Amino acid sequence: MTAELWPYFVLVVIGFLPNEVWRALGLVLARGLNEESQIVLWSRAVATAILAGVVAKLIVFSNGALANIPLGMRMVAVVIGFSAFLLVRRSALAGVLAGEAALLIGGYFFTS
Amino acid sequence: MPESRSFNSPSAAFLGGVKHALTSVFFPVMAGTYIGLGALAHDFGLSAWWLTLSTVFVWAAPAQVILISGIGTGAAMIEVALAVTLSAIRLFPMVVALLPLIRTRTTRTVDLMLPAHFTSVSMWIESLRMLPGMAPEHRMAFCNGLSVTYMAAASVFGLVGFFLAAGLPPLFAAALLFITPLSFLISTARSAVTVLDRVALALGIVLGTTLAALHVDFDLMWSGVGGGTLAYLVNRMWKARARA
């Protein structure tokens, strides 16, 4: 398989299929999971931890243009954003705007 | 209390769904999320076609982030597959909860395949809120109108982010790339109200970073399964204490 087609293969087999299988199961079984069952709780915890890891790695081990901004500055921007979120009545918008502003300002002064 | 809407026909209901999507709070959220996703896809060397196809066929932002960073960093496919599969489990109860609202006595299972595919968090929340207040025969049309609009918007904004990342000066491109991790972190934190979710989030961040720094193979599996299991156990102990 050529290198160009590989991402599409992954898209179908690893992206489309797993998501669609769970949706189809919902359609076909038509009866739910017990939301409080141990398996559901455990898999929710694992899924949350995985996504948290993916996202943390995007910040700590940044790629491309984001890597031009020093790690310390990126961490500070996250902390500022997260603090704004907590302080402004848990507003996600405030958090994202504050974090972005911090990154832009910090990145302007501290480009590595 | 569900709001009530009434339509003259299924096509009016479809258009109603479109309008509702455009004016809902999820519209700017989705725009921002997909601008970030588009920038990420560009940064990791994926094509605009791939991005758009992933938006249409995967239709789940967390799974798309996992895919993009997995392909881009050359992660083991089995790891990516497991991560995507786990992230998609939440779709199952969402579909189970939504479909009975859309289904009428004359609906065939095959008619429901499209709404099932369309199911995603924003569309699900809005449908659960709006559908009970309208006539059953119009619900599928409304739901489809809602979904098509969200999906079209996501595709368009994905491309916006993609081409902005390509064209903007480095500082702004960096800010664009920062959107995805920052917004995912905050929105996950916002919806993490239970001990289980909060501990899993914290452990995922700490373990994920640590194991990656140590260049451990399958770091995401270890931090995910390890962190998640720990969070699960902490949650159990916490609940046992609360009962005692």
Tab-separated table of N, CA and C in Angstrom, chain A residues 6-8 10-11 14-16 18-20 22-33 35-36 38 41-61 63-66 68-69 74 77-78 81-82 85 90-92 95-97 99-100 103-104 107-108 111, chain B residues 43-44 46-47 49-50 53-54 57-60 63 65 67 69 71 77 80-81 83-86 88-89 91-93 95-96 99 112-113 116-117 119 170-171 173-175 177-179 181-186 189-190 194 196-198 200-201 204 209 212-213 219-221 224 228-229 232 236 239:
chain	number	residue	atom	x	y	z
A	6	TRP	N	-2.146	5.121	3.010
A	6	TRP	CA	-2.139	4.585	4.363
A	6	TRP	C	-3.071	5.335	5.322
A	7	PRO	N	-3.012	6.700	5.364
A	7	PRO	CA	-3.923	7.410	6.277
A	7	PRO	C	-5.396	7.106	6.006
A	8	TYR	N	-5.747	6.849	4.743
A	8	TYR	CA	-7.143	6.550	4.440
A	8	TYR	C	-7.526	5.167	4.928
A	10	VAL	N	-6.203	3.755	7.536
A	10	VAL	CA	-6.365	3.918	8.979
A	10	VAL	C	-7.703	4.573	9.282
A	11	LEU	N	-8.057	5.552	8.467
A	11	LEU	CA	-9.312	6.269	8.674
A	11	LEU	C	-10.497	5.312	8.667
A	14	ILE	N	-9.617	2.054	11.443
A	14	ILE	CA	-9.425	2.398	12.848
A	14	ILE	C	-10.275	3.589	13.269
A	15	GLY	N	-10.653	4.413	12.314
A	15	GLY	CA	-11.449	5.589	12.647
A	15	GLY	C	-12.934	5.317	12.509
A	16	PHE	N	-13.323	4.931	11.296
A	16	PHE	CA	-14.733	4.753	10.997
A	16	PHE	C	-15.324	3.535	11.694
A	18	PRO	N	-14.626	1.426	14.388
A	18	PRO	CA	-14.942	1.348	15.816
A	18	PRO	C	-16.102	2.254	16.207
A	19	ASN	N	-16.097	3.476	15.684
A	19	ASN	CA	-17.176	4.404	16.036
A	19	ASN	C	-18.515	3.902	15.526
A	20	GLU	N	-18.515	3.405	14.306
A	20	GLU	CA	-19.767	2.962	13.702
A	20	GLU	C	-20.295	1.708	14.382
A	22	TRP	N	-20.052	0.858	17.532
A	22	TRP	CA	-20.756	1.227	18.760
A	22	TRP	C	-22.102	1.877	18.460
A	23	ARG	N	-22.146	2.696	17.412
A	23	ARG	CA	-23.426	3.311	17.037
A	23	ARG	C	-24.414	2.252	16.569
A	24	ALA	N	-23.924	1.313	15.770
A	24	ALA	CA	-24.797	0.259	15.248
A	24	ALA	C	-25.300	-0.635	16.372
A	25	LEU	N	-24.429	-0.911	17.343
A	25	LEU	CA	-24.852	-1.710	18.496
A	25	LEU	C	-25.993	-1.030	19.220
A	26	GLY	N	-25.894	0.282	19.346
A	26	GLY	CA	-26.970	1.018	19.996
A	26	GLY	C	-28.267	0.881	19.231
A	27	LEU	N	-28.153	0.898	17.914
A	27	LEU	CA	-29.326	0.795	17.047
A	27	LEU	C	-29.934	-0.592	17.140
A	28	VAL	N	-29.087	-1.602	17.100
A	28	VAL	CA	-29.571	-2.976	17.002
A	28	VAL	C	-30.007	-3.534	18.347
A	29	LEU	N	-29.215	-3.271	19.374
A	29	LEU	CA	-29.575	-3.816	20.671
A	29	LEU	C	-30.718	-3.058	21.298
A	30	ALA	N	-30.754	-1.759	21.041
A	30	ALA	CA	-31.856	-0.899	21.475
A	30	ALA	C	-32.117	-0.957	22.958
A	31	ARG	N	-31.189	-1.541	23.668
A	31	ARG	CA	-31.406	-1.546	25.103
A	31	ARG	C	-30.073	-1.208	25.694
A	32	GLY	N	-30.110	-0.455	26.757
A	32	GLY	CA	-28.895	0.228	27.163
A	32	GLY	C	-27.949	-0.567	28.009
A	33	LEU	N	-26.800	0.053	28.231
A	33	LEU	CA	-25.880	-0.451	29.241
A	33	LEU	C	-26.354	0.093	30.566
A	35	GLU	N	-25.700	2.191	33.248
A	35	GLU	CA	-24.718	3.263	33.348
A	35	GLU	C	-23.800	3.116	34.544
A	36	GLU	N	-24.265	2.431	35.552
A	36	GLU	CA	-23.476	2.304	36.766
A	36	GLU	C	-22.725	0.992	36.847
A	38	GLN	N	-19.956	-1.857	36.512
A	38	GLN	CA	-18.516	-1.702	36.722
A	38	GLN	C	-17.752	-1.579	35.416
A	41	LEU	N	-18.145	1.945	34.056
A	41	LEU	CA	-17.372	2.909	34.834
A	41	LEU	C	-15.894	2.790	34.512
A	42	TRP	N	-15.411	1.557	34.462
A	42	TRP	CA	-13.996	1.337	34.209
A	42	TRP	C	-13.612	1.838	32.820
A	43	SER	N	-14.407	1.508	31.804
A	43	SER	CA	-14.038	1.919	30.454
A	43	SER	C	-14.157	3.425	30.279
A	44	ARG	N	-15.063	4.044	31.013
A	44	ARG	CA	-15.149	5.512	30.948
A	44	ARG	C	-13.888	6.121	31.549
A	45	ALA	N	-13.420	5.546	32.667
A	45	ALA	CA	-12.201	6.055	33.293
A	45	ALA	C	-11.016	5.893	32.349
A	46	VAL	N	-10.910	4.738	31.697
A	46	VAL	CA	-9.788	4.496	30.796
A	46	VAL	C	-9.864	5.445	29.605
A	47	ALA	N	-11.052	5.603	29.030
A	47	ALA	CA	-11.197	6.501	27.874
A	47	ALA	C	-10.818	7.926	28.259
A	48	THR	N	-11.237	8.369	29.438
A	48	THR	CA	-10.891	9.713	29.902
A	48	THR	C	-9.391	9.844	30.066
A	49	ALA	N	-8.769	8.832	30.686
A	49	ALA	CA	-7.325	8.894	30.913
A	49	ALA	C	-6.558	8.912	29.588
A	50	ILE	N	-7.019	8.140	28.618
A	50	ILE	CA	-6.341	8.108	27.320
A	50	ILE	C	-6.409	9.473	26.649
A	51	LEU	N	-7.615	10.030	26.608
A	51	LEU	CA	-7.764	11.331	25.955
A	51	LEU	C	-6.939	12.390	26.669
A	52	ALA	N	-6.920	12.331	28.009
A	52	ALA	CA	-6.118	13.288	28.773
A	52	ALA	C	-4.644	13.146	28.406
A	53	GLY	N	-4.190	11.908	28.243
A	53	GLY	CA	-2.809	11.667	27.868
A	53	GLY	C	-2.493	12.208	26.483
A	54	VAL	N	-3.385	11.946	25.533
A	54	VAL	CA	-3.176	12.445	24.163
A	54	VAL	C	-3.033	13.954	24.173
A	55	VAL	N	-3.940	14.600	24.878
A	55	VAL	CA	-3.964	16.059	24.900
A	55	VAL	C	-2.755	16.626	25.634
A	56	ALA	N	-2.369	16.001	26.750
A	56	ALA	CA	-1.191	16.471	27.488
A	56	ALA	C	0.050	16.356	26.612
A	57	LYS	N	0.151	15.253	25.872
A	57	LYS	CA	1.313	15.078	25.005
A	57	LYS	C	1.353	16.123	23.903
A	58	LEU	N	0.173	16.536	23.421
A	58	LEU	CA	0.141	17.568	22.390
A	58	LEU	C	0.724	18.873	22.909
A	59	ILE	N	0.581	19.101	24.226
A	59	ILE	CA	1.102	20.337	24.802
A	59	ILE	C	2.570	20.187	25.175
A	60	VAL	N	2.918	19.071	25.799
A	60	VAL	CA	4.277	18.901	26.297
A	60	VAL	C	5.259	18.540	25.176
A	61	PHE	N	4.807	17.725	24.246
A	61	PHE	CA	5.699	17.310	23.152
A	61	PHE	C	5.174	17.872	21.842
A	63	ASN	N	4.351	19.735	18.289
A	63	ASN	CA	4.770	19.562	16.921
A	63	ASN	C	4.778	20.904	16.220
A	64	GLY	N	5.496	21.025	15.162
A	64	GLY	CA	5.358	22.150	14.243
A	64	GLY	C	5.454	23.516	14.900
A	65	ALA	N	4.539	24.392	14.510
A	65	ALA	CA	4.627	25.789	14.931
A	65	ALA	C	4.553	25.936	16.449
A	66	LEU	N	3.799	25.056	17.095
A	66	LEU	CA	3.655	25.179	18.544
A	66	LEU	C	4.977	24.895	19.246
A	68	ASN	N	7.750	26.027	18.481
A	68	ASN	CA	8.586	27.222	18.502
A	68	ASN	C	8.457	27.990	19.797
A	69	ILE	N	7.354	27.742	20.479
A	69	ILE	CA	7.134	28.440	21.740
A	69	ILE	C	7.677	27.565	22.852
A	74	ARG	N	4.291	27.397	27.180
A	74	ARG	CA	3.083	26.631	26.862
A	74	ARG	C	2.399	26.177	28.153
A	77	ALA	N	0.705	29.056	29.802
A	77	ALA	CA	-0.531	29.401	29.094
A	77	ALA	C	-1.663	28.446	29.475
A	78	VAL	N	-1.336	27.155	29.609
A	78	VAL	CA	-2.359	26.186	30.022
A	78	VAL	C	-2.860	26.499	31.422
A	81	GLY	N	-5.020	29.542	31.343
A	81	GLY	CA	-6.311	29.206	30.750
A	81	GLY	C	-7.180	28.421	31.708
A	82	PHE	N	-6.591	27.417	32.335
A	82	PHE	CA	-7.344	26.584	33.253
A	82	PHE	C	-7.820	27.387	34.454
A	85	PHE	N	-10.743	29.459	33.525
A	85	PHE	CA	-11.923	28.601	33.460
A	85	PHE	C	-12.532	28.420	34.851
A	90	ARG	N	-16.511	28.573	35.896
A	90	ARG	CA	-16.288	27.382	35.092
A	90	ARG	C	-16.712	27.600	33.634
A	91	SER	N	-16.298	28.722	33.094
A	91	SER	CA	-16.621	29.016	31.700
A	91	SER	C	-15.509	28.508	30.796
A	92	ALA	N	-15.865	27.580	29.887
A	92	ALA	CA	-14.862	27.030	28.983
A	92	ALA	C	-14.373	28.110	28.026
A	95	GLY	N	-11.779	30.250	29.638
A	95	GLY	CA	-10.539	29.506	29.767
A	95	GLY	C	-9.769	29.438	28.457
A	96	VAL	N	-10.476	29.123	27.380
A	96	VAL	CA	-9.791	28.998	26.093
A	96	VAL	C	-9.268	30.356	25.638
A	97	LEU	N	-10.090	31.398	25.789
A	97	LEU	CA	-9.650	32.732	25.370
A	97	LEU	C	-8.432	33.185	26.171
A	99	GLY	N	-6.243	31.316	27.804
A	99	GLY	CA	-5.080	30.502	27.468
A	99	GLY	C	-4.480	30.902	26.142
A	100	GLU	N	-5.343	31.163	25.169
A	100	GLU	CA	-4.854	31.572	23.849
A	100	GLU	C	-4.150	32.924	23.939
A	103	LEU	N	-0.816	32.531	25.471
A	103	LEU	CA	0.135	31.926	24.544
A	103	LEU	C	0.627	32.935	23.520
A	104	LEU	N	-0.302	33.732	22.989
A	104	LEU	CA	0.078	34.713	21.974
A	104	LEU	C	1.028	35.754	22.549
A	107	GLY	N	4.259	33.967	23.621
A	107	GLY	CA	4.991	33.526	22.441
A	107	GLY	C	5.646	34.683	21.721
A	108	TYR	N	4.997	35.823	21.780
A	108	TYR	CA	5.551	37.014	21.130
A	108	TYR	C	6.859	37.416	21.783
A	111	THR	N	9.842	33.716	22.003
A	111	THR	CA	10.021	32.692	20.975
A	111	THR	C	11.403	32.079	21.092
B	43	ASP	N	-0.839	20.161	10.594
B	43	ASP	CA	0.458	20.093	11.231
B	43	ASP	C	1.044	18.689	11.207
B	44	PHE	N	0.178	17.687	11.296
B	44	PHE	CA	0.650	16.314	11.298
B	44	PHE	C	0.703	15.711	9.902
B	46	LEU	N	-1.518	15.518	7.391
B	46	LEU	CA	-2.654	14.874	6.727
B	46	LEU	C	-3.276	15.836	5.712
B	47	SER	N	-3.969	15.278	4.733
B	47	SER	CA	-4.518	16.134	3.676
B	47	SER	C	-5.873	16.702	4.081
B	49	TRP	N	-8.456	16.545	2.311
B	49	TRP	CA	-9.436	15.498	1.975
B	49	TRP	C	-9.618	14.545	3.145
B	50	TRP	N	-8.475	14.125	3.674
B	50	TRP	CA	-8.531	13.176	4.799
B	50	TRP	C	-9.321	13.788	5.947
B	53	LEU	N	-13.044	13.869	5.134
B	53	LEU	CA	-13.623	12.523	5.180
B	53	LEU	C	-13.718	12.022	6.618
B	54	SER	N	-12.705	12.360	7.426
B	54	SER	CA	-12.758	11.915	8.817
B	54	SER	C	-13.897	12.608	9.549
B	57	PHE	N	-17.099	10.729	8.219
B	57	PHE	CA	-17.253	9.303	8.506
B	57	PHE	C	-16.958	8.902	9.938
B	58	VAL	N	-16.105	9.642	10.634
B	58	VAL	CA	-15.847	9.313	12.029
B	58	VAL	C	-16.796	10.127	12.912
B	59	TRP	N	-16.875	11.422	12.626
B	59	TRP	CA	-17.844	12.306	13.285
B	59	TRP	C	-17.744	12.196	14.806
B	60	ALA	N	-16.520	12.307	15.310
B	60	ALA	CA	-16.312	12.314	16.754
B	60	ALA	C	-14.964	12.970	16.995
B	63	ALA	N	-12.074	11.099	18.913
B	63	ALA	CA	-11.503	10.024	18.099
B	63	ALA	C	-10.634	10.603	16.995
B	65	VAL	N	-8.941	13.413	17.070
B	65	VAL	CA	-7.674	13.867	17.655
B	65	VAL	C	-6.732	12.684	17.857
B	67	LEU	N	-6.733	9.857	16.272
B	67	LEU	CA	-6.297	9.388	14.954
B	67	LEU	C	-5.203	10.275	14.381
B	69	SER	N	-3.143	12.510	15.795
B	69	SER	CA	-1.841	12.472	16.465
B	69	SER	C	-1.232	11.076	16.365
B	71	ILE	N	-1.529	8.850	13.762
B	71	ILE	CA	-0.939	8.696	12.435
B	71	ILE	C	0.280	9.598	12.307
B	77	MET	N	-0.471	1.023	15.416
B	77	MET	CA	-1.876	1.080	15.039
B	77	MET	C	-2.773	0.355	16.027
B	80	VAL	N	-3.632	2.848	18.652
B	80	VAL	CA	-4.592	3.835	18.178
B	80	VAL	C	-5.981	3.213	18.096
B	81	ALA	N	-6.019	1.967	17.579
B	81	ALA	CA	-7.308	1.285	17.426
B	81	ALA	C	-7.989	1.104	18.775
B	83	ALA	N	-7.465	2.833	21.512
B	83	ALA	CA	-7.839	4.132	22.072
B	83	ALA	C	-9.124	4.649	21.428
B	84	VAL	N	-9.218	4.531	20.106
B	84	VAL	CA	-10.420	5.003	19.401
B	84	VAL	C	-11.637	4.184	19.830
B	85	THR	N	-11.464	2.856	19.910
B	85	THR	CA	-12.577	1.985	20.306
B	85	THR	C	-13.099	2.361	21.684
B	86	LEU	N	-12.183	2.599	22.625
B	86	LEU	CA	-12.607	2.972	23.968
B	86	LEU	C	-13.294	4.320	23.979
B	88	ALA	N	-15.055	5.536	21.763
B	88	ALA	CA	-16.325	5.483	21.042
B	88	ALA	C	-17.427	4.788	21.832
B	89	ILE	N	-17.060	4.167	22.963
B	89	ILE	CA	-18.072	3.432	23.732
B	89	ILE	C	-19.220	4.354	24.134
B	91	LEU	N	-20.742	6.390	22.562
B	91	LEU	CA	-21.743	6.545	21.508
B	91	LEU	C	-22.887	5.561	21.680
B	92	PHE	N	-22.583	4.405	22.230
B	92	PHE	CA	-23.572	3.345	22.371
B	92	PHE	C	-24.777	3.797	23.223
B	93	PRO	N	-24.571	4.214	24.481
B	93	PRO	CA	-25.744	4.656	25.244
B	93	PRO	C	-26.411	5.885	24.660
B	95	VAL	N	-26.850	6.543	21.448
B	95	VAL	CA	-27.757	6.079	20.386
B	95	VAL	C	-28.977	5.402	21.008
B	96	VAL	N	-28.733	4.581	22.032
B	96	VAL	CA	-29.837	3.880	22.690
B	96	VAL	C	-30.839	4.869	23.263
B	99	LEU	N	-32.571	7.059	19.835
B	99	LEU	CA	-33.388	6.450	18.786
B	99	LEU	C	-34.858	6.228	19.137
B	112	LEU	N	-33.150	4.259	10.447
B	112	LEU	CA	-32.496	4.837	11.619
B	112	LEU	C	-30.975	4.803	11.518
B	113	MET	N	-30.466	4.208	10.435
B	113	MET	CA	-29.014	4.083	10.335
B	113	MET	C	-28.348	5.448	10.209
B	116	ALA	N	-28.373	7.229	13.493
B	116	ALA	CA	-27.392	6.570	14.374
B	116	ALA	C	-25.997	7.060	14.028
B	117	HIS	N	-25.672	7.142	12.746
B	117	HIS	CA	-24.353	7.624	12.366
B	117	HIS	C	-24.161	9.081	12.770
B	119	THR	N	-25.156	10.549	15.271
B	119	THR	CA	-25.140	10.803	16.707
B	119	THR	C	-23.774	11.260	17.184
B	170	PRO	N	3.997	32.066	11.977
B	170	PRO	CA	4.227	31.011	12.964
B	170	PRO	C	3.542	31.222	14.309
B	171	LEU	N	3.538	32.448	14.821
B	171	LEU	CA	2.957	32.670	16.144
B	171	LEU	C	1.464	32.357	16.138
B	173	ALA	N	-0.102	30.488	13.902
B	173	ALA	CA	-0.278	29.064	13.635
B	173	ALA	C	-0.136	28.276	14.933
B	174	ALA	N	0.813	28.724	15.774
B	174	ALA	CA	0.998	28.062	17.062
B	174	ALA	C	-0.258	28.195	17.918
B	175	ALA	N	-0.830	29.407	17.920
B	175	ALA	CA	-2.040	29.625	18.702
B	175	ALA	C	-3.172	28.736	18.198
B	177	LEU	N	-2.831	25.818	16.742
B	177	LEU	CA	-2.537	24.457	17.161
B	177	LEU	C	-2.821	24.246	18.642
B	178	PHE	N	-2.761	25.317	19.387
B	178	PHE	CA	-2.964	25.239	20.831
B	178	PHE	C	-4.446	25.039	21.175
B	179	ILE	N	-5.322	25.419	20.226
B	179	ILE	CA	-6.761	25.369	20.504
B	179	ILE	C	-7.206	23.974	20.920
B	181	PRO	N	-5.628	21.060	22.159
B	181	PRO	CA	-5.335	20.540	23.499
B	181	PRO	C	-5.951	21.395	24.608
B	182	LEU	N	-5.897	22.705	24.454
B	182	LEU	CA	-6.429	23.583	25.499
B	182	LEU	C	-7.931	23.385	25.672
B	183	SER	N	-8.680	23.405	24.567
B	183	SER	CA	-10.131	23.307	24.679
B	183	SER	C	-10.565	21.912	25.119
B	184	PHE	N	-9.853	20.875	24.682
B	184	PHE	CA	-10.208	19.531	25.122
B	184	PHE	C	-9.956	19.360	26.607
B	185	LEU	N	-8.834	19.876	27.074
B	185	LEU	CA	-8.506	19.795	28.496
B	185	LEU	C	-9.591	20.474	29.320
B	186	ILE	N	-9.953	21.679	28.912
B	186	ILE	CA	-10.931	22.439	29.688
B	186	ILE	C	-12.319	21.825	29.598
B	189	ALA	N	-12.430	18.743	31.642
B	189	ALA	CA	-12.457	19.091	33.064
B	189	ALA	C	-13.841	19.581	33.466
B	190	ARG	N	-14.468	20.321	32.577
B	190	ARG	CA	-15.781	20.862	32.908
B	190	ARG	C	-16.816	19.760	33.075
B	194	THR	N	-17.578	13.822	38.525
B	194	THR	CA	-17.453	12.745	39.506
B	194	THR	C	-15.994	12.525	39.879
B	196	LEU	N	-14.465	9.768	39.801
B	196	LEU	CA	-13.935	8.888	38.767
B	196	LEU	C	-13.340	9.691	37.615
B	197	ASP	N	-14.138	10.596	37.059
B	197	ASP	CA	-13.682	11.360	35.905
B	197	ASP	C	-12.508	12.265	36.264
B	198	ARG	N	-12.569	12.890	37.425
B	198	ARG	CA	-11.517	13.843	37.787
B	198	ARG	C	-10.183	13.149	38.012
B	200	ALA	N	-9.303	10.250	36.819
B	200	ALA	CA	-8.858	9.706	35.530
B	200	ALA	C	-8.204	10.799	34.694
B	201	LEU	N	-8.806	11.982	34.692
B	201	LEU	CA	-8.246	13.106	33.947
B	201	LEU	C	-6.853	13.449	34.459
B	204	GLY	N	-4.351	10.667	33.787
B	204	GLY	CA	-4.065	10.584	32.352
B	204	GLY	C	-3.034	11.619	31.948
B	209	THR	N	2.165	12.016	30.198
B	209	THR	CA	3.366	12.804	29.981
B	209	THR	C	4.608	12.061	30.440
B	212	ALA	N	5.517	9.054	28.212
B	212	ALA	CA	5.998	9.502	26.908
B	212	ALA	C	7.429	10.029	27.041
B	213	ALA	N	7.687	10.744	28.139
B	213	ALA	CA	9.033	11.280	28.352
B	213	ALA	C	10.053	10.156	28.511
B	219	ASP	N	2.847	3.827	25.367
B	219	ASP	CA	2.681	4.656	26.561
B	219	ASP	C	1.229	5.013	26.817
B	220	LEU	N	0.474	5.263	25.745
B	220	LEU	CA	-0.922	5.657	25.949
B	220	LEU	C	-1.752	4.515	26.531
B	221	MET	N	-1.438	3.295	26.119
B	221	MET	CA	-2.170	2.162	26.664
B	221	MET	C	-1.892	2.037	28.154
B	224	GLY	N	-3.314	5.055	29.973
B	224	GLY	CA	-4.770	5.014	29.902
B	224	GLY	C	-5.355	3.916	30.769
B	228	GLY	N	-6.668	4.833	34.251
B	228	GLY	CA	-8.102	4.604	34.331
B	228	GLY	C	-8.462	3.601	35.414
B	229	THR	N	-7.683	2.511	35.476
B	229	THR	CA	-7.957	1.493	36.485
B	229	THR	C	-7.754	2.046	37.894
B	232	TYR	N	-10.620	4.178	38.701
B	232	TYR	CA	-11.768	3.318	38.989
B	232	TYR	C	-11.685	2.791	40.424
B	236	ARG	N	-14.094	3.491	43.670
B	236	ARG	CA	-14.740	2.438	44.453
B	236	ARG	C	-14.513	2.636	45.939
B	239	LYS	N	-16.559	5.559	47.162
B	239	LYS	CA	-17.983	5.254	47.290
B	239	LYS	C	-18.224	4.370	48.510
